[in-house]
Short mmCIF file of C-alpha atoms in Angstrom, two decimals:
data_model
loop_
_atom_site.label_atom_id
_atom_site.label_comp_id
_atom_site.label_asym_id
_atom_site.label_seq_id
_atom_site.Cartn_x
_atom_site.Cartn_y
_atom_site.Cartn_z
CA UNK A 530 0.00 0.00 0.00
CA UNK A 531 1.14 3.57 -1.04
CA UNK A 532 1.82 5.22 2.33
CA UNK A 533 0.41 8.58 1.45
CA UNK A 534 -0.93 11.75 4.17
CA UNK A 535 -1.43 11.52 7.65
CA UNK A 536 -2.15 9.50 9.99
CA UNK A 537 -2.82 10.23 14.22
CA UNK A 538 -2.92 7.73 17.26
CA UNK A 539 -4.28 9.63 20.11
CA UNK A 540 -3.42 7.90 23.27
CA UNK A 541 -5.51 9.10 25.89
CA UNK A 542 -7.11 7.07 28.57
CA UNK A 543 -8.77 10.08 29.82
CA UNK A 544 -10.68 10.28 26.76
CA UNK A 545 -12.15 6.80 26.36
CA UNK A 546 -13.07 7.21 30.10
CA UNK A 547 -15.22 10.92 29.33
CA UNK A 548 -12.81 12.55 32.04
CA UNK A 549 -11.93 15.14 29.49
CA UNK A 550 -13.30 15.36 25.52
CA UNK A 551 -10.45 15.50 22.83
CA UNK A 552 -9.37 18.74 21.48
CA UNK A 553 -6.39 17.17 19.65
CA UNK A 554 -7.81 15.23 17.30
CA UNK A 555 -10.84 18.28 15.94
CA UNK A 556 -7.39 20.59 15.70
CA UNK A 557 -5.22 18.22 14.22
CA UNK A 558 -8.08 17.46 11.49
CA UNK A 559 -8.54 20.80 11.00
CA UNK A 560 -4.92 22.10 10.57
CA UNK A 561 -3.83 19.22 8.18
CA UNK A 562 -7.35 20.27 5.89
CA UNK A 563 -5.99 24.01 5.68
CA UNK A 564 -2.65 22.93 4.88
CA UNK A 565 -3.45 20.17 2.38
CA UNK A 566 -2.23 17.10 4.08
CA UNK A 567 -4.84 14.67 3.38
CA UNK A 568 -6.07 12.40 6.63
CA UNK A 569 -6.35 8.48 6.37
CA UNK A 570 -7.02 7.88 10.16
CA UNK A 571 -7.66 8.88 13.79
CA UNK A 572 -7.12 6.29 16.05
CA UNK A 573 -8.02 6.63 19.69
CA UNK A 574 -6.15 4.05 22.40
CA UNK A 575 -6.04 3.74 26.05
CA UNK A 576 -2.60 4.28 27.58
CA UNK A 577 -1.21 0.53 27.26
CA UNK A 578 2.00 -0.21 25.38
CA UNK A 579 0.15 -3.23 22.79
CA UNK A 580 -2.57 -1.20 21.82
CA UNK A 581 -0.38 2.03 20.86
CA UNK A 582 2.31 -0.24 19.73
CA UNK A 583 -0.19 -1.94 17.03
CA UNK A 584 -1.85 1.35 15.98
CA UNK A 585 1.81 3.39 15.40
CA UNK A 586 2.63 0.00 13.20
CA UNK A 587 -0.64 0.62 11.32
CA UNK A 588 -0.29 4.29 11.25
CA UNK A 589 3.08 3.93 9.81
CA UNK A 590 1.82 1.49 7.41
CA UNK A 591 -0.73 3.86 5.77
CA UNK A 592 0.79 7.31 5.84
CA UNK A 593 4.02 9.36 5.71
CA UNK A 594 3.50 10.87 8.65
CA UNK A 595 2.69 9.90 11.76
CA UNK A 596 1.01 12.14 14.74
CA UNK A 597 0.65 11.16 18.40
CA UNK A 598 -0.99 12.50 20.36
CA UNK A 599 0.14 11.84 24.94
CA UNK A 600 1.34 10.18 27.17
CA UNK A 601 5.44 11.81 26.58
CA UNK A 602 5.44 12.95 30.54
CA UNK A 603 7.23 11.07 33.24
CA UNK A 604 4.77 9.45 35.26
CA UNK A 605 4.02 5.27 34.74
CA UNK A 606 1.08 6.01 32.17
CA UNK A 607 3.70 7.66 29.90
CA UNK A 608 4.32 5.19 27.62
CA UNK A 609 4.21 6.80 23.97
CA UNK A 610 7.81 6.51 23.39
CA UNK A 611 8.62 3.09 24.45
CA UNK A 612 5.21 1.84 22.39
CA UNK A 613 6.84 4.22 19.31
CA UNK A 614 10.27 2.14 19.49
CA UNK A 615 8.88 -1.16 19.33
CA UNK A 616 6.51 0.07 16.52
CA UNK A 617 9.74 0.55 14.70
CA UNK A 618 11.48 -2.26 16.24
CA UNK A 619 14.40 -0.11 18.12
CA UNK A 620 15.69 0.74 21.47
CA UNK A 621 14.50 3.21 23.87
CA UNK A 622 18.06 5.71 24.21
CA UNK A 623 18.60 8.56 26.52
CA UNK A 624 19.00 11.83 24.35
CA UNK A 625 22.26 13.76 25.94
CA UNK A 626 21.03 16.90 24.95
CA UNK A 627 17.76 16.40 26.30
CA UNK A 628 19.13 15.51 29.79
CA UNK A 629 21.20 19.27 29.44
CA UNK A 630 17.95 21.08 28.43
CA UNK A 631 16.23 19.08 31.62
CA UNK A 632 19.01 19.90 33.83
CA UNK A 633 19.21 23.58 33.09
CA UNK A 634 15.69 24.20 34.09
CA UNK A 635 15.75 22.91 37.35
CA UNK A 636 17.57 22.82 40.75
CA UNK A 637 16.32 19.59 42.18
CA UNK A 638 15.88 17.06 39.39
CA UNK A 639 14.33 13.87 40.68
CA UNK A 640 15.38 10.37 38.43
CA UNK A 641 11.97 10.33 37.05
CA UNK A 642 11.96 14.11 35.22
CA UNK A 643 15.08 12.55 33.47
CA UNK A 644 12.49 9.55 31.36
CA UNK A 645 11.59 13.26 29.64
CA UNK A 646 14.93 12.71 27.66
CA UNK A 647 14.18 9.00 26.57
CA UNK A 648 13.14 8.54 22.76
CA UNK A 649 13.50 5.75 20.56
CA UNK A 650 16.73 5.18 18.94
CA UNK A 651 17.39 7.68 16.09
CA UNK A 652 14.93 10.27 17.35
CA UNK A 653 15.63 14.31 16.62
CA UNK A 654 14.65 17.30 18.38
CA UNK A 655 12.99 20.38 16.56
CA UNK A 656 13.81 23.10 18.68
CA UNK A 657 10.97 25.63 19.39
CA UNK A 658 10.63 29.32 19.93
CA UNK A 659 9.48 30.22 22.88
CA UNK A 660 9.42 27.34 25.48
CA UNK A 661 12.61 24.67 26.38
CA UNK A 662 10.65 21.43 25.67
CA UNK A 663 11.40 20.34 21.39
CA UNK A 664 9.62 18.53 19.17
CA UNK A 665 10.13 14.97 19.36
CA UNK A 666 10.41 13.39 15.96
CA UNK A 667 11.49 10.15 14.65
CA UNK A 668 11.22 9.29 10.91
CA UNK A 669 8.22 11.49 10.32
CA UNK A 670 6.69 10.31 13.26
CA UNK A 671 5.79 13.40 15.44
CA UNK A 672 5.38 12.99 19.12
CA UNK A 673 3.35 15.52 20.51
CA UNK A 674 1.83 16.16 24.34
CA UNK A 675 -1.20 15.79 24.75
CA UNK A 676 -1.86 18.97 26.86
CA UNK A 677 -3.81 21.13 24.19
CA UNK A 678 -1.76 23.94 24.09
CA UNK A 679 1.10 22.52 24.05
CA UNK A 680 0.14 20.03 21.01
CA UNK A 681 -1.00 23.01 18.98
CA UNK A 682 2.08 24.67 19.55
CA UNK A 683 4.31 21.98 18.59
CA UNK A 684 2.05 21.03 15.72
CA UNK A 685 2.41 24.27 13.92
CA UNK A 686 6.35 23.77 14.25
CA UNK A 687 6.27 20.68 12.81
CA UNK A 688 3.07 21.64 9.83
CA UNK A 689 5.90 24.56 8.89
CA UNK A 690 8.17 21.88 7.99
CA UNK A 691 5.65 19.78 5.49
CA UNK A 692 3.98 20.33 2.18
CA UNK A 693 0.78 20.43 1.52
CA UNK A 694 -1.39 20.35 -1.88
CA UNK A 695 -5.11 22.45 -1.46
CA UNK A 696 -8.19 20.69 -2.18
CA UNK A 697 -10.62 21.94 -4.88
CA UNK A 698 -13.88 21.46 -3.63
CA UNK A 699 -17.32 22.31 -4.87
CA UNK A 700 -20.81 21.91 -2.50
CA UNK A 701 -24.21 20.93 -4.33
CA UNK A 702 -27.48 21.29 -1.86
CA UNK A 703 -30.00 19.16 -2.95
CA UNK A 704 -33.84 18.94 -2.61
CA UNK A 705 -34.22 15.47 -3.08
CA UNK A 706 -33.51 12.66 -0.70
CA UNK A 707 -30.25 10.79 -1.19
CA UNK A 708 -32.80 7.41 -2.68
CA UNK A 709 -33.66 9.61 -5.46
CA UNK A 710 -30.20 11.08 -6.48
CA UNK A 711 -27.60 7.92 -5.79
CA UNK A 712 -28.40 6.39 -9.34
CA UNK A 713 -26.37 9.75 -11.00
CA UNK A 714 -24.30 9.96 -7.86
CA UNK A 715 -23.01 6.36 -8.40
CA UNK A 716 -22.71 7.15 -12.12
CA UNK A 717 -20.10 10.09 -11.86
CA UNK A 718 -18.13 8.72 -8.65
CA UNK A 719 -17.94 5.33 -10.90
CA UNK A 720 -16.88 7.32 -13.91
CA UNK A 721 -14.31 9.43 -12.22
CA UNK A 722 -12.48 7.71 -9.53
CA UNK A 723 -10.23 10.50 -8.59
CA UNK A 724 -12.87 12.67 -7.62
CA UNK A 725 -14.17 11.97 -4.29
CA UNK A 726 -18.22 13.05 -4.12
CA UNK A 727 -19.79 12.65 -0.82
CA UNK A 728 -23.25 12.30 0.26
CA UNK A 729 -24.71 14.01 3.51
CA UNK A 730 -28.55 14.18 3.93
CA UNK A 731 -30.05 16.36 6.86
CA UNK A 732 -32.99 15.58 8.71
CA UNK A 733 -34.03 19.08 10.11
CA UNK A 734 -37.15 20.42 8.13
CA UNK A 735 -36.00 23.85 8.94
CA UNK A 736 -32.99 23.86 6.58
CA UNK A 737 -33.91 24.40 2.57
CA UNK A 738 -32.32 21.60 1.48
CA UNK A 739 -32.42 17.83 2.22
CA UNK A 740 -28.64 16.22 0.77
CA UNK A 741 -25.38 17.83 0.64
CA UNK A 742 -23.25 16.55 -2.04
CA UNK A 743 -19.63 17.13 -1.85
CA UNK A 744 -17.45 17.06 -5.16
CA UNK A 745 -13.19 17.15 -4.05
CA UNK A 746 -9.99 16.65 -5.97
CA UNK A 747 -6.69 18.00 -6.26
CA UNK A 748 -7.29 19.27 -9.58
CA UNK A 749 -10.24 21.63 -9.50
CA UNK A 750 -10.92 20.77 -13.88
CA UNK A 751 -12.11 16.96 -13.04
CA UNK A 752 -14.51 18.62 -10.20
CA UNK A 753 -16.44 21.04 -12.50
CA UNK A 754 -16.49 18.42 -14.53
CA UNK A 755 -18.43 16.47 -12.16
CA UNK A 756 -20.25 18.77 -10.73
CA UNK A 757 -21.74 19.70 -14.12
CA UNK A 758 -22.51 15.94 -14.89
CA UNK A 759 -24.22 15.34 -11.31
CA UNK A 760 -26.43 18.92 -12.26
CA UNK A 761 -27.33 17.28 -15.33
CA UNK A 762 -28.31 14.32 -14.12
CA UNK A 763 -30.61 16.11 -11.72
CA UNK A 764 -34.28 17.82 -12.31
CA UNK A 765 -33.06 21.64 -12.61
CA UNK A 766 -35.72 22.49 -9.32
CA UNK A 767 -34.30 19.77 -7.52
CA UNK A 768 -30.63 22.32 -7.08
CA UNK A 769 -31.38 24.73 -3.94
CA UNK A 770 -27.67 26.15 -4.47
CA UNK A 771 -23.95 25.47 -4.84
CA UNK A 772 -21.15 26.70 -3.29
CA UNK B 781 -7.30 -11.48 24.07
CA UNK B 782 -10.65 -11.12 25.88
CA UNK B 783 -12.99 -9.28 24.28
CA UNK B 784 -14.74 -7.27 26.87
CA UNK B 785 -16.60 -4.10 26.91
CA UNK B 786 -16.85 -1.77 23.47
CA UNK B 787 -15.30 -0.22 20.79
CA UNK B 788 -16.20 1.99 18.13
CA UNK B 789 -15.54 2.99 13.85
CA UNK B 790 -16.62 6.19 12.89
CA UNK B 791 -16.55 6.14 9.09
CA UNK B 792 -16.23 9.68 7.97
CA UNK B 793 -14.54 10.81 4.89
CA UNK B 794 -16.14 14.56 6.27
CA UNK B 795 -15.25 14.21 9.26
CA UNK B 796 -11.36 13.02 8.43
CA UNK B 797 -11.59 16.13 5.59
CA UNK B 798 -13.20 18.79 8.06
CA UNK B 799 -16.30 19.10 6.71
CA UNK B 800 -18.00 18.71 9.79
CA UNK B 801 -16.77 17.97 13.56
CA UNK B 802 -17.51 14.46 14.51
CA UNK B 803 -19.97 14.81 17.57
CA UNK B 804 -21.25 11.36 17.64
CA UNK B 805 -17.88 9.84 18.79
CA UNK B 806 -17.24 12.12 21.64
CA UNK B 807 -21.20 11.43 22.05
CA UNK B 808 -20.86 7.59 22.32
CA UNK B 809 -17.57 8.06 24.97
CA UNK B 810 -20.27 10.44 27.25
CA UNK B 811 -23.39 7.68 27.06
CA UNK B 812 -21.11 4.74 27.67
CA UNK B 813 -18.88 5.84 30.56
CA UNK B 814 -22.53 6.87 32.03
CA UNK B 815 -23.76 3.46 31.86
CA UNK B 816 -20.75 2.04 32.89
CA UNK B 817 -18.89 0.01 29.80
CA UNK B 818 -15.28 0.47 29.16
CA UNK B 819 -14.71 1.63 26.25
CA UNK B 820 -11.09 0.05 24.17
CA UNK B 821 -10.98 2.35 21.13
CA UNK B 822 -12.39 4.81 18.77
CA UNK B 823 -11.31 4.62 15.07
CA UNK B 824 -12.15 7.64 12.52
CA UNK B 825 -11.76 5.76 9.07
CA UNK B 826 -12.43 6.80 5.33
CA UNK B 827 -15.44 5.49 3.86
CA UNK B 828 -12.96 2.85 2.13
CA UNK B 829 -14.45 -0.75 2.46
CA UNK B 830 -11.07 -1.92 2.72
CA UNK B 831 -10.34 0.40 5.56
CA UNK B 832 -13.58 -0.27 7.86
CA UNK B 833 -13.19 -4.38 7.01
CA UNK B 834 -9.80 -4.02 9.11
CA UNK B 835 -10.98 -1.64 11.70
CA UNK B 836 -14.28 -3.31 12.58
CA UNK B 837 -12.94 -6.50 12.23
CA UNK B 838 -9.72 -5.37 14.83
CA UNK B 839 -12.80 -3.58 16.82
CA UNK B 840 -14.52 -7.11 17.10
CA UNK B 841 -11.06 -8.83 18.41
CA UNK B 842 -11.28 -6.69 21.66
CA UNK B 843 -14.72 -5.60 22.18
CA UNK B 844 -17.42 -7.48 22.77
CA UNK B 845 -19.58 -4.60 21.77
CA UNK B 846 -19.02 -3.05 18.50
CA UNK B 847 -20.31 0.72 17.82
CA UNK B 848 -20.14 1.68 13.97
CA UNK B 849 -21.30 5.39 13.17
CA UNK B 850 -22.22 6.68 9.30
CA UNK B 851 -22.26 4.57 5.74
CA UNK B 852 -25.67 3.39 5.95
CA UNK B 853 -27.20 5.34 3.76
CA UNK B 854 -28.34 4.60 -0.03
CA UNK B 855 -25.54 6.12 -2.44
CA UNK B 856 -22.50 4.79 -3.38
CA UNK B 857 -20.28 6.55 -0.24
CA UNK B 858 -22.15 4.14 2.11
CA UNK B 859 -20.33 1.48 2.26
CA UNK B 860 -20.31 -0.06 6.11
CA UNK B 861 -22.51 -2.86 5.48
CA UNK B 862 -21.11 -4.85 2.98
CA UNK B 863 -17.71 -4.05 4.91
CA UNK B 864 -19.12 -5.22 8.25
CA UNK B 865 -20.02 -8.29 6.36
CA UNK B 866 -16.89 -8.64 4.79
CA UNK B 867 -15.33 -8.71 8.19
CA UNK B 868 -17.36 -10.96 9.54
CA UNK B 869 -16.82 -12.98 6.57
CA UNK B 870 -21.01 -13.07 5.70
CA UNK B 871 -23.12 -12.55 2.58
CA UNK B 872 -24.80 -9.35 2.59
CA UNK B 873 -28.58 -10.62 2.37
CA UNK B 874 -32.01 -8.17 1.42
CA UNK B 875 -33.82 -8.16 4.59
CA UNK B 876 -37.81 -8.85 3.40
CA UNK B 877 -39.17 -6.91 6.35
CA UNK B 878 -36.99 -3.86 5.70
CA UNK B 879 -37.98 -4.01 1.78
CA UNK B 880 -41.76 -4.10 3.76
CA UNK B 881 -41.04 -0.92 5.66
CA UNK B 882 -39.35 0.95 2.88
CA UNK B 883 -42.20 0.08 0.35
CA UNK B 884 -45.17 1.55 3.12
CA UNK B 885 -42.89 4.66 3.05
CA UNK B 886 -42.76 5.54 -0.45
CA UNK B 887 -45.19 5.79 -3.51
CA UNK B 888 -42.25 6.26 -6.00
CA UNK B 889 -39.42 3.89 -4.65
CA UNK B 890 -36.22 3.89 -6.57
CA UNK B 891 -34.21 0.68 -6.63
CA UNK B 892 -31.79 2.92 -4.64
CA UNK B 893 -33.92 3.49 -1.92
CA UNK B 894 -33.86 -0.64 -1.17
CA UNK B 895 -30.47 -0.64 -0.52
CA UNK B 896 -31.45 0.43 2.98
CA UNK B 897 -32.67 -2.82 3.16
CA UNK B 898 -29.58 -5.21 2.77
CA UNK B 899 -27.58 -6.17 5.98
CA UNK B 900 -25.24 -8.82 6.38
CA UNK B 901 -26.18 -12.43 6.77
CA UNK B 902 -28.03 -13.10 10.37
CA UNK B 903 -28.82 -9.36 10.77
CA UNK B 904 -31.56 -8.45 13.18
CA UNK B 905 -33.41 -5.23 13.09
CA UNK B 906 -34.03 -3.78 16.92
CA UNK B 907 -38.02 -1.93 15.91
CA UNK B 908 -37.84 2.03 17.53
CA UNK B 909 -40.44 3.91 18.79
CA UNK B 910 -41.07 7.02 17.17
CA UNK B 911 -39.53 6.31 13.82
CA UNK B 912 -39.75 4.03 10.82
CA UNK B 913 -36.03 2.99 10.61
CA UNK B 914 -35.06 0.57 12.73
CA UNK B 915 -31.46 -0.35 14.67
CA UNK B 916 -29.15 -2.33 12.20
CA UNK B 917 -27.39 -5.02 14.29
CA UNK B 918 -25.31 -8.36 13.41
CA UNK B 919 -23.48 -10.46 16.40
CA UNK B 920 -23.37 -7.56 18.88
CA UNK B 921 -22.43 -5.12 16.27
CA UNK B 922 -24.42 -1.78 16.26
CA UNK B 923 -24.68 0.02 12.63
CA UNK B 924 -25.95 3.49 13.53
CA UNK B 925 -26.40 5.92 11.27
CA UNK B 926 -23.99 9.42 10.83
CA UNK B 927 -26.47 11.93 11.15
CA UNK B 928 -25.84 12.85 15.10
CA UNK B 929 -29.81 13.24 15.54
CA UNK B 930 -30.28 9.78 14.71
CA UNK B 931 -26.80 8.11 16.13
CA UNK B 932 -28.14 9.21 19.61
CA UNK B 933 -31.16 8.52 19.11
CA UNK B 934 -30.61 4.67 18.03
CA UNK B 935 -27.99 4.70 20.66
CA UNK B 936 -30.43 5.16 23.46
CA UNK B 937 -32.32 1.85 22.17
CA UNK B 938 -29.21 -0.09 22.21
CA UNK B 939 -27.64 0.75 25.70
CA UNK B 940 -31.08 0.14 26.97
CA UNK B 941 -30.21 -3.65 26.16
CA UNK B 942 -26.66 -3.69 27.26
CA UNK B 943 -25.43 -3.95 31.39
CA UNK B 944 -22.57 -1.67 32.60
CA UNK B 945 -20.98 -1.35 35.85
CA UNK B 946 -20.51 1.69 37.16
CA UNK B 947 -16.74 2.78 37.78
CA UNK B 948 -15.48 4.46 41.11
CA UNK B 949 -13.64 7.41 40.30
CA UNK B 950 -11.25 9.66 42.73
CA UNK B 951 -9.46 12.84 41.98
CA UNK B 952 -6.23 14.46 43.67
CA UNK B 953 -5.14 18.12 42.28
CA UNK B 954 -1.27 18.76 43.62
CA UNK B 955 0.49 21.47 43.67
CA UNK B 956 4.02 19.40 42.65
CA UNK B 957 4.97 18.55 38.94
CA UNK B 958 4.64 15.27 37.11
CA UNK B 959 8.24 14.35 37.61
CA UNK B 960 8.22 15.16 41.70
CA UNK B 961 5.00 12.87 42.21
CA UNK B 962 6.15 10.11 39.67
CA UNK B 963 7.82 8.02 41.95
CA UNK B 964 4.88 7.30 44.14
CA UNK B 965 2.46 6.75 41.56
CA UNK B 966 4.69 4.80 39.81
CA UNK B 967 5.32 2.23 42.80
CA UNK B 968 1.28 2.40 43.67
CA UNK B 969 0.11 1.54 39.90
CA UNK B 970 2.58 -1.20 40.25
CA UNK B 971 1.45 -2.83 43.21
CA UNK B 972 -1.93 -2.44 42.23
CA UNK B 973 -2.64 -3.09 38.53
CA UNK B 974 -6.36 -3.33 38.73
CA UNK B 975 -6.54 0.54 39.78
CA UNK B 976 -6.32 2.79 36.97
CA UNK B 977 -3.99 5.43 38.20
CA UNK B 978 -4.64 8.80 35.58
CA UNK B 979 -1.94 11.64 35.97
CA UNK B 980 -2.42 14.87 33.96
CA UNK B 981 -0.36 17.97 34.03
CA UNK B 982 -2.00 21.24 33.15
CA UNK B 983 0.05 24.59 32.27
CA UNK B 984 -2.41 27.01 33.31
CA UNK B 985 -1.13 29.60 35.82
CA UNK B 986 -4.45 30.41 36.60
CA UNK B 987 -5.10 27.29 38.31
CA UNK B 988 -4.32 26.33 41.69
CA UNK B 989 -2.85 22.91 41.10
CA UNK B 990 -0.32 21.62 38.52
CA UNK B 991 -0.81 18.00 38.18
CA UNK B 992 -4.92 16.22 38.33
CA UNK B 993 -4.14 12.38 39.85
CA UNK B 994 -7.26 10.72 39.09
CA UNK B 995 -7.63 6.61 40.58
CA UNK B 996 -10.55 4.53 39.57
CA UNK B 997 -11.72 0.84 39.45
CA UNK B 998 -14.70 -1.33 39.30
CA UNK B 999 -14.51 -1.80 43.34
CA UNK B 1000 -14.35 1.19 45.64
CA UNK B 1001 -12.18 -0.03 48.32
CA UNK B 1002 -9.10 -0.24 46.02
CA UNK B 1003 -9.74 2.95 44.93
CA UNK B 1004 -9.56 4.36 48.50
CA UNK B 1005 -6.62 2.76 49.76
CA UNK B 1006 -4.72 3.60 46.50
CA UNK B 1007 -5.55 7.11 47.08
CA UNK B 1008 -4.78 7.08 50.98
CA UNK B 1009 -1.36 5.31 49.90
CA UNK B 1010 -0.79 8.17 47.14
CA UNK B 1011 -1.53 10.76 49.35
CA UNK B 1012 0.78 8.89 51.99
CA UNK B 1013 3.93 9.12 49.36
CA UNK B 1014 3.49 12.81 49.45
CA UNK B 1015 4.11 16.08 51.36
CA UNK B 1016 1.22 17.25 52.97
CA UNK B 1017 1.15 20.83 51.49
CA UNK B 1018 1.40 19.20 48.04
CA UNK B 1019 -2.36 18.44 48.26
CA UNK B 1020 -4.71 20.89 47.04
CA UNK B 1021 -7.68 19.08 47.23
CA UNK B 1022 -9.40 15.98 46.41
CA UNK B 1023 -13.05 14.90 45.02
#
């Protein structure tokens, strides 16, 4: 399989158990749409070495790069980096210059602030304006904290680094129910696999329309293209708008 | 592996592409941590039949309650049933009392609109109050629909049929970092691996504590003398509070 995009592994016991509702994963989706880094996958894991260790592996498997999101602190339920290194089959190192940046920030460092500088084997620190703690990156995988602010911080260091390609996308709202426009629907997306056209109906009679179609590509010629096929397939009242 | 409480695939090319926020994942975390089943994993996939077939079929190897959300729908993007019965390995069959309810909708019935009928092999239809479309289910996996209205909606029917167990939960805010406090949770979580032991930093100088310890299992006594041992292991004044 090509291993094309992004993919994201957000490890987060806290989420799966409703103590707090994931910001990282909405912003993550969000950034890598404005930038043009297509998404394959967001997979969310409790904090246990197997689980993170088989969805990194799949991650990897399906994408060029990699986001995680947690568990990079120093406390037993920190396990991210460990679970990264046997993803990739290597060995969990102590970074030198990680221990100086830990050491220069504070007076009485216990053992346990010092698992802060472990990373897989091969790892590389981004430095970052503005606070002491890098980027940890290893072979386009991206580890980032799970503390919101921090992971939108250290995502925008590492989106700087990676190119995107914009979407062209076009929006169709429809009158009709999806039964009585899937015949064309499945007509177009069969004729033109490298446009993706998506289907969303609504079921709130205050809103003028019933279906949303979406029509995306990278080149915006194949999605006029479509979207004037899909139009002409259509009664001409059946077209509230597009966009 | 036993396959015990639930986990859910959210297929969602929008959702992956930012078209919309997915609320019916973060939705599905809220209901079942109220009725008390763990919850393994949450997977956002494309609407790729290859894709779901592996994550529904990984879903069903450690859950023994499967949640799917969206691709259930009529046009060609819906795709979850004949990859829920690819994973299972089943024919996808019309149901004849689903062709009955779709024909008593609709004078003009396109041949599109009975696609809403087929399910895979052994599918059994849970009947709803208040609405004409009942719950898809095969083997103790739930097909709900995308549309958030009608995910929770369907949702409600379903957990009505399943037992939980309520958790007991404890919180400790302290005023120390992760890395001074990582030693004691460290040696508790160890001697107790049925307690969950949760540690999360915040950065927020607003706030009066640094680190949230949270402690839970199925049992409350556990849960009380982990937290009396925890808040043995530290200083007094490190405690700002607990719940």
């Amino acid at each position: 399989m090509e291993r094309t995009g992004a993919a994201a592994v957000i490890i987060g016991n806290e989420v799966l158990t409703a103590k707090v509702v994931d910001a990282n994963g909405p912003h993550l989706i969000r950034r890598l749409r404005e930038v043009g880094i297509p998404l394959r996958s967001v997979e969310i894991v409790l904090d246990d070495v197997d689980a993170i260790v088989d969805a990194v592996a799949r991650a990897r498997s399906r994408a060029a790069y990699v986001f995680t999101s947690g568990g990079i602190g120093p406390t037993h339920d920190d396990v991210t980096v460990r679970a990264v290194a046997l993803a990739m089959g290597r060995k969990v190192v102590r970074l030198p210059e990680m221990v100086e940046l830990i050491r220069n920030r504070s007076d009485h460092m216990t053992e346990e602030a010092l698992r802060l500088a472990d990373a897989p084997e091969g790892a590389v620190l981004l430095p970052l304006q503005g606070t002491w703690f890098p980027v940890l990156t290893v072979d386009n995988i991206f580890l980032l904290p799970g503390v919101p602010q921090l992971f939108k911080f250290q995502l925008e260091a590492v989106l700087e680094r990676l190119r995107g390609r914009p979407v062209h996308l076009r929006c169709l709202y429809v009158r009709l129910g999806e039964s009585a426009i899937a015949a064309i629907l499945d007509r177009v997306a069969l004729d033109m696999p490298h446009v993706a056209i998506g289907s969303y109906p609504v079921f709130d009679a205050t809103l003028d329309y019933r279906v949303k179609v979406t029509i995306e590509s990278a080149e915006p010629t194949p999605v006029e293209d479509a979207l004037a096929r899909i139009r002409g397939g259509l009664p001409a009242d059946a077209i509230v708008r597009q966009e």
